[in-house]
Amino acid sequence: MQALVIVAHGSHLNPDSSAPTHRHADTIRETGAFDEVKTGFWKEEPSLREVLRTVESEEVFVVPLFVSEGYFTEQVIPRELRLSGWDVSAWGSDGLSANTATLTAADTGQTVHYCGPVGTHEAMTDVIVRRAETVTGDPDVGKGFGLAVVGHGTERNENSAKAIEYHAERVRETGRFEEVQALYMDEEPEVDDVTDYFESGDVVVVPLFIADGFHTQEDIPEDMGLTDDYRTGYDVPADVGGHRIWYAGAVGTEGLMADVILERAADAGADIEAAIATVREATRETDGVGETPTAGD
């Protein structure tokens, strides 16, 4: 038997924070790729400390639903899961290349394949592009459009910006969009000045966040000038400084995120190629008819 455990932050204050995690778990569970699919959270139940005890399988693939490598993926999760012998050097990562470390859970004896975060996997680039397709309703969006990939950014964790730059560059290399720019909330270049960085009349803004919350629903829309008060809502697209801003909301709410989770598990040795193909096809169908929520709804 093999199990998948998706671990995320969660929130005591925002009940919607865990919704994408549960949704992606349901999508993967329906494929039958794993004998068990469980979720665990830092700020909700089941807790990270207890989640492995809810799993019967002896082999467990743990995938962190986090954007970047840092405090939670390197310290909190391994500690709470009680992964014997964990050391961040096991990933041998430069801040973007964490892959898999196979360890033993001290209190349950399970073999745990601890994966790098979803946010740094190359498949996340596809999710960002899919988010642009979803919010515009155009599967071929790109010509005449600019794309802004937005992250939190922080001097406390340089890896936070690395993930944003990595995916912005990967999209840029495809040549699909007229312009591609990485922007941040807490460092330069700032999302507040989004229109200063684009000549394109249409700009899709995709925040590289796992769930919609305070930053994506309140801060960013107000900072970009979509609205003076997030509580009154805003249009998608919205006219700002002579540009049409297509604000997509958190990338983690996109259905295709389930594919990135599976890709992480596959990289760790899970035999799930058929499930990956199923998820990619299924999310293409559902996202294409607007079942993925967009900002401003």
Short mmCIF file of C-alpha atoms in Angstrom, two decimals, residues 7-295:
data_model
loop_
_atom_site.label_atom_id
_atom_site.label_comp_id
_atom_site.label_asym_id
_atom_site.label_seq_id
_atom_site.Cartn_x
_atom_site.Cartn_y
_atom_site.Cartn_z
CA VAL A 7 0.58 19.13 3.81
CA ALA A 8 -0.34 22.81 3.88
CA HIS A 9 -0.42 25.82 6.18
CA GLY A 10 -4.14 26.25 6.81
CA SER A 11 -5.55 29.06 8.94
CA HIS A 12 -7.49 29.51 12.17
CA LEU A 13 -8.89 32.79 10.82
CA ASN A 14 -9.73 32.03 7.18
CA PRO A 15 -11.79 28.86 6.67
CA ASP A 16 -11.25 29.11 2.90
CA SER A 17 -7.49 28.75 3.30
CA SER A 18 -7.65 24.94 3.26
CA ALA A 19 -10.26 24.69 0.49
CA PRO A 20 -7.75 24.30 -2.40
CA THR A 21 -5.89 21.58 -0.49
CA HIS A 22 -9.06 19.57 0.04
CA ARG A 23 -10.15 20.10 -3.55
CA HIS A 24 -6.86 18.85 -4.99
CA ALA A 25 -6.90 15.89 -2.61
CA ASP A 26 -10.38 14.98 -3.85
CA THR A 27 -9.25 15.24 -7.48
CA ILE A 28 -6.31 12.92 -6.86
CA ARG A 29 -8.38 10.54 -4.72
CA GLU A 30 -10.80 10.06 -7.61
CA THR A 31 -8.00 8.80 -9.86
CA GLY A 32 -7.34 5.84 -7.55
CA ALA A 33 -3.60 6.39 -7.91
CA PHE A 34 -3.01 5.94 -4.18
CA ASP A 35 -4.55 3.61 -1.62
CA GLU A 36 -5.01 6.62 0.64
CA VAL A 37 -4.97 10.39 0.13
CA LYS A 38 -4.78 12.49 3.29
CA THR A 39 -4.31 16.15 4.17
CA GLY A 40 -2.47 17.69 7.12
CA PHE A 41 -2.14 21.30 8.27
CA TRP A 42 -0.02 23.54 10.50
CA LYS A 43 -2.99 25.64 11.62
CA GLU A 44 -5.93 23.25 11.17
CA GLU A 45 -6.92 19.65 11.81
CA PRO A 46 -5.66 17.08 11.17
CA SER A 47 -2.40 18.56 12.38
CA LEU A 48 0.99 17.86 10.85
CA ARG A 49 1.97 16.15 14.07
CA GLU A 50 -0.90 13.67 13.90
CA VAL A 51 -1.52 13.16 10.18
CA LEU A 52 0.77 10.15 9.69
CA ARG A 53 -1.14 8.35 12.42
CA THR A 54 -4.26 8.58 10.22
CA VAL A 55 -2.45 6.67 7.45
CA GLU A 56 -2.46 2.86 7.32
CA SER A 57 0.04 2.51 4.45
CA GLU A 58 3.66 1.75 5.24
CA GLU A 59 4.93 3.87 2.34
CA VAL A 60 3.94 7.53 2.31
CA PHE A 61 4.63 10.30 -0.20
CA VAL A 62 4.46 13.70 1.51
CA VAL A 63 4.03 16.74 -0.76
CA PRO A 64 4.16 20.27 0.77
CA LEU A 65 1.61 22.62 -0.74
CA PHE A 66 3.91 25.61 -0.31
CA VAL A 67 5.29 28.11 -2.82
CA SER A 68 8.96 28.11 -1.84
CA GLU A 69 11.63 26.35 0.14
CA GLY A 70 12.11 27.88 3.57
CA TYR A 71 11.19 27.72 7.23
CA PHE A 72 8.10 25.53 6.85
CA THR A 73 9.46 23.03 4.34
CA GLU A 74 12.92 22.84 5.88
CA GLN A 75 12.09 22.95 9.60
CA VAL A 76 8.43 22.84 10.63
CA ILE A 77 7.13 19.98 8.48
CA PRO A 78 10.04 17.54 9.03
CA ARG A 79 9.94 18.28 12.77
CA GLU A 80 6.20 17.80 13.11
CA LEU A 81 6.25 14.59 11.05
CA ARG A 82 9.18 13.39 13.22
CA LEU A 83 11.32 12.44 10.23
CA SER A 84 14.37 10.70 11.67
CA GLY A 85 17.72 11.97 10.46
CA TRP A 86 16.28 14.86 8.47
CA ASP A 87 18.77 17.46 7.35
CA VAL A 88 18.05 20.05 4.69
CA SER A 89 21.28 19.07 2.97
CA ALA A 90 19.50 15.84 1.95
CA TRP A 91 17.77 17.89 -0.73
CA GLY A 92 21.06 19.34 -1.96
CA SER A 93 19.05 22.33 -3.12
CA ASP A 94 20.03 25.79 -4.30
CA GLY A 95 16.65 27.12 -3.19
CA LEU A 96 14.81 25.85 -6.26
CA SER A 97 15.88 22.25 -6.75
CA ALA A 98 14.57 20.38 -3.69
CA ASN A 99 13.38 17.00 -4.87
CA THR A 100 13.01 14.02 -2.51
CA ALA A 101 14.47 12.72 0.74
CA THR A 102 13.46 9.24 1.90
CA LEU A 103 13.31 8.93 5.69
CA THR A 104 11.59 7.04 8.48
CA ALA A 105 8.86 8.52 10.67
CA ALA A 106 10.17 8.02 14.20
CA ASP A 107 6.87 7.29 15.94
CA THR A 108 5.08 5.26 13.24
CA GLY A 109 7.96 3.51 11.46
CA GLN A 110 6.57 4.43 8.05
CA THR A 111 8.84 5.07 5.09
CA VAL A 112 8.30 8.68 4.10
CA HIS A 113 9.30 10.12 0.74
CA TYR A 114 9.50 13.80 1.65
CA CYS A 115 9.15 15.91 -1.51
CA GLY A 116 10.10 19.47 -2.32
CA PRO A 117 7.34 22.11 -2.36
CA VAL A 118 4.97 22.35 -5.30
CA GLY A 119 5.86 25.98 -5.94
CA THR A 120 9.34 25.25 -7.24
CA HIS A 121 8.41 22.36 -9.52
CA GLU A 122 8.69 23.09 -13.23
CA ALA A 123 5.07 21.95 -13.73
CA MET A 124 3.93 25.02 -11.78
CA THR A 125 4.76 27.10 -14.85
CA ASP A 126 1.96 25.33 -16.70
CA VAL A 127 -0.45 26.14 -13.88
CA ILE A 128 0.40 29.85 -14.07
CA VAL A 129 -0.31 29.85 -17.80
CA ARG A 130 -3.52 27.87 -17.25
CA ARG A 131 -4.57 30.50 -14.69
CA ALA A 132 -4.19 33.15 -17.37
CA GLU A 133 -6.31 31.06 -19.73
CA THR A 134 -9.00 30.58 -17.10
CA VAL A 135 -9.37 34.21 -16.07
CA THR A 136 -9.53 35.45 -19.67
CA GLY A 137 -11.61 32.54 -20.91
CA ASP A 138 -9.18 32.18 -23.81
CA PRO A 139 -7.17 28.92 -24.14
CA ASP A 140 -4.82 30.69 -26.56
CA VAL A 141 -4.27 33.86 -24.52
CA GLY A 142 -0.88 35.45 -25.05
CA LYS A 143 -0.69 37.59 -28.17
CA GLY A 144 -1.01 41.23 -27.20
CA PHE A 145 -1.02 40.35 -23.49
CA GLY A 146 1.48 40.93 -20.74
CA LEU A 147 1.77 38.54 -17.78
CA ALA A 148 2.72 39.49 -14.23
CA VAL A 149 3.69 36.70 -11.80
CA VAL A 150 3.29 38.11 -8.29
CA GLY A 151 4.89 36.87 -5.10
CA HIS A 152 5.13 38.03 -1.53
CA GLY A 153 8.85 38.65 -1.52
CA THR A 154 10.71 39.11 1.72
CA GLU A 155 14.22 39.89 2.87
CA ARG A 156 13.85 37.13 5.45
CA ASN A 157 13.74 34.39 2.81
CA GLU A 158 15.51 34.94 -0.49
CA ASN A 159 13.97 31.72 -1.83
CA SER A 160 10.57 33.44 -1.85
CA ALA A 161 11.64 35.59 -4.79
CA LYS A 162 13.59 32.78 -6.49
CA ALA A 163 10.42 30.82 -7.21
CA ILE A 164 8.70 33.85 -8.73
CA GLU A 165 11.68 34.71 -10.94
CA TYR A 166 12.07 31.08 -11.99
CA HIS A 167 8.54 30.72 -13.32
CA ALA A 168 8.46 34.19 -14.87
CA GLU A 169 11.61 33.34 -16.82
CA ARG A 170 10.22 29.97 -17.93
CA VAL A 171 7.06 31.62 -19.26
CA ARG A 172 9.14 34.35 -20.89
CA GLU A 173 11.21 31.75 -22.72
CA THR A 174 8.12 30.31 -24.38
CA GLY A 175 7.52 33.62 -26.17
CA ARG A 176 3.79 33.18 -25.68
CA PHE A 177 3.15 36.54 -23.98
CA GLU A 178 4.31 39.92 -25.24
CA GLU A 179 5.86 40.76 -21.87
CA VAL A 180 6.45 38.82 -18.64
CA GLN A 181 7.39 40.44 -15.34
CA ALA A 182 7.97 39.18 -11.80
CA LEU A 183 6.46 41.55 -9.22
CA TYR A 184 6.34 41.52 -5.42
CA MET A 185 4.37 42.83 -2.49
CA ASP A 186 7.29 43.55 -0.15
CA GLU A 187 10.24 44.27 -2.42
CA GLU A 188 11.06 45.88 -5.75
CA PRO A 189 9.65 45.75 -8.38
CA GLU A 190 6.35 46.18 -6.54
CA VAL A 191 2.93 45.11 -7.73
CA ASP A 192 1.58 48.53 -6.70
CA ASP A 193 3.21 49.90 -9.86
CA VAL A 194 2.10 47.10 -12.17
CA THR A 195 1.15 49.41 -15.05
CA ASP A 196 4.63 50.99 -15.05
CA TYR A 197 6.18 47.70 -16.14
CA PHE A 198 4.02 46.93 -19.17
CA GLU A 199 3.38 48.46 -22.56
CA SER A 200 0.72 45.85 -23.42
CA GLY A 201 -2.82 47.11 -23.14
CA ASP A 202 -3.95 43.85 -21.50
CA VAL A 203 -2.10 42.44 -18.51
CA VAL A 204 -2.91 39.20 -16.70
CA VAL A 205 -1.83 39.23 -13.05
CA VAL A 206 -1.31 35.83 -11.42
CA PRO A 207 -0.35 35.73 -7.70
CA LEU A 208 1.87 32.77 -6.82
CA PHE A 209 -0.03 32.02 -3.62
CA ILE A 210 -1.59 28.70 -2.63
CA ALA A 211 -4.94 30.03 -1.39
CA ASP A 212 -6.96 33.20 -1.68
CA GLY A 213 -6.76 35.18 1.52
CA PHE A 214 -5.86 38.56 2.95
CA HIS A 215 -3.05 39.26 0.49
CA THR A 216 -4.75 38.09 -2.71
CA GLN A 217 -8.28 39.27 -1.97
CA GLU A 218 -7.56 42.54 -0.16
CA ASP A 219 -3.99 43.83 -0.42
CA ILE A 220 -3.13 43.17 -4.06
CA PRO A 221 -6.43 44.39 -5.61
CA GLU A 222 -6.22 47.63 -3.62
CA ASP A 223 -2.49 48.07 -4.23
CA MET A 224 -2.97 47.73 -8.01
CA GLY A 225 -5.86 50.20 -8.00
CA LEU A 226 -8.56 47.74 -9.00
CA THR A 227 -10.67 49.14 -6.18
CA ASP A 228 -10.41 51.58 -3.28
CA ASP A 229 -12.11 49.10 -0.98
CA TYR A 230 -11.95 45.35 -1.62
CA ARG A 231 -15.32 44.94 0.13
CA THR A 232 -17.06 46.69 -2.78
CA GLY A 233 -15.56 44.22 -5.27
CA TYR A 234 -13.94 44.98 -8.62
CA ASP A 235 -14.29 44.16 -12.29
CA VAL A 236 -12.29 41.54 -14.15
CA PRO A 237 -10.88 42.99 -16.31
CA ALA A 238 -10.53 46.39 -14.62
CA ASP A 239 -9.24 49.56 -16.26
CA VAL A 240 -6.14 50.90 -14.50
CA GLY A 241 -3.88 53.60 -15.89
CA GLY A 242 -4.78 52.89 -19.50
CA HIS A 243 -4.41 49.11 -19.15
CA ARG A 244 -6.92 46.33 -18.71
CA ILE A 245 -5.89 44.26 -15.70
CA TRP A 246 -7.07 40.65 -15.64
CA TYR A 247 -6.58 39.67 -12.02
CA ALA A 248 -6.59 35.89 -11.67
CA GLY A 249 -6.42 35.31 -7.94
CA ALA A 250 -4.25 32.69 -6.23
CA VAL A 251 -2.60 30.19 -8.57
CA GLY A 252 -3.15 27.44 -6.00
CA THR A 253 -6.89 27.49 -6.61
CA GLU A 254 -6.40 26.34 -10.20
CA GLY A 255 -7.53 22.77 -10.75
CA LEU A 256 -4.32 21.85 -12.55
CA MET A 257 -2.46 22.20 -9.22
CA ALA A 258 -3.40 18.56 -8.62
CA ASP A 259 -1.07 17.69 -11.48
CA VAL A 260 1.89 19.40 -9.78
CA ILE A 261 1.25 17.43 -6.60
CA LEU A 262 1.24 14.20 -8.61
CA GLU A 263 4.38 15.23 -10.48
CA ARG A 264 6.16 15.71 -7.15
CA ALA A 265 5.08 12.24 -6.01
CA ALA A 266 6.10 10.71 -9.35
CA ASP A 267 9.55 12.28 -9.05
CA ALA A 268 9.80 10.55 -5.66
CA GLY A 269 9.12 7.16 -7.22
CA ALA A 270 5.32 6.79 -7.18
CA ASP A 271 4.04 4.87 -10.20
CA ILE A 272 1.22 7.21 -11.22
CA GLU A 273 1.74 8.20 -14.85
CA ALA A 274 -1.82 7.24 -15.79
CA ALA A 275 -3.20 9.39 -12.98
CA ILE A 276 -1.20 12.40 -14.14
CA ALA A 277 -2.67 12.10 -17.64
CA THR A 278 -6.18 11.75 -16.18
CA VAL A 279 -5.81 14.85 -14.01
CA ARG A 280 -4.47 16.96 -16.85
CA GLU A 281 -7.40 16.02 -19.06
CA ALA A 282 -10.02 16.39 -16.33
CA THR A 283 -8.83 19.83 -15.22
CA ARG A 284 -8.65 21.06 -18.79
CA GLU A 285 -12.36 20.24 -19.16
CA THR A 286 -13.54 21.74 -15.85
CA ASP A 287 -11.38 24.86 -15.91
CA GLY A 288 -12.39 25.56 -19.47
CA VAL A 289 -16.05 25.98 -18.52
CA GLY A 290 -15.34 28.34 -15.67
CA GLU A 291 -15.61 26.08 -12.65
CA THR A 292 -12.39 27.52 -11.26
CA PRO A 293 -13.29 30.73 -9.37
CA THR A 294 -11.66 33.98 -10.41
CA ALA A 295 -10.88 37.05 -8.38
#
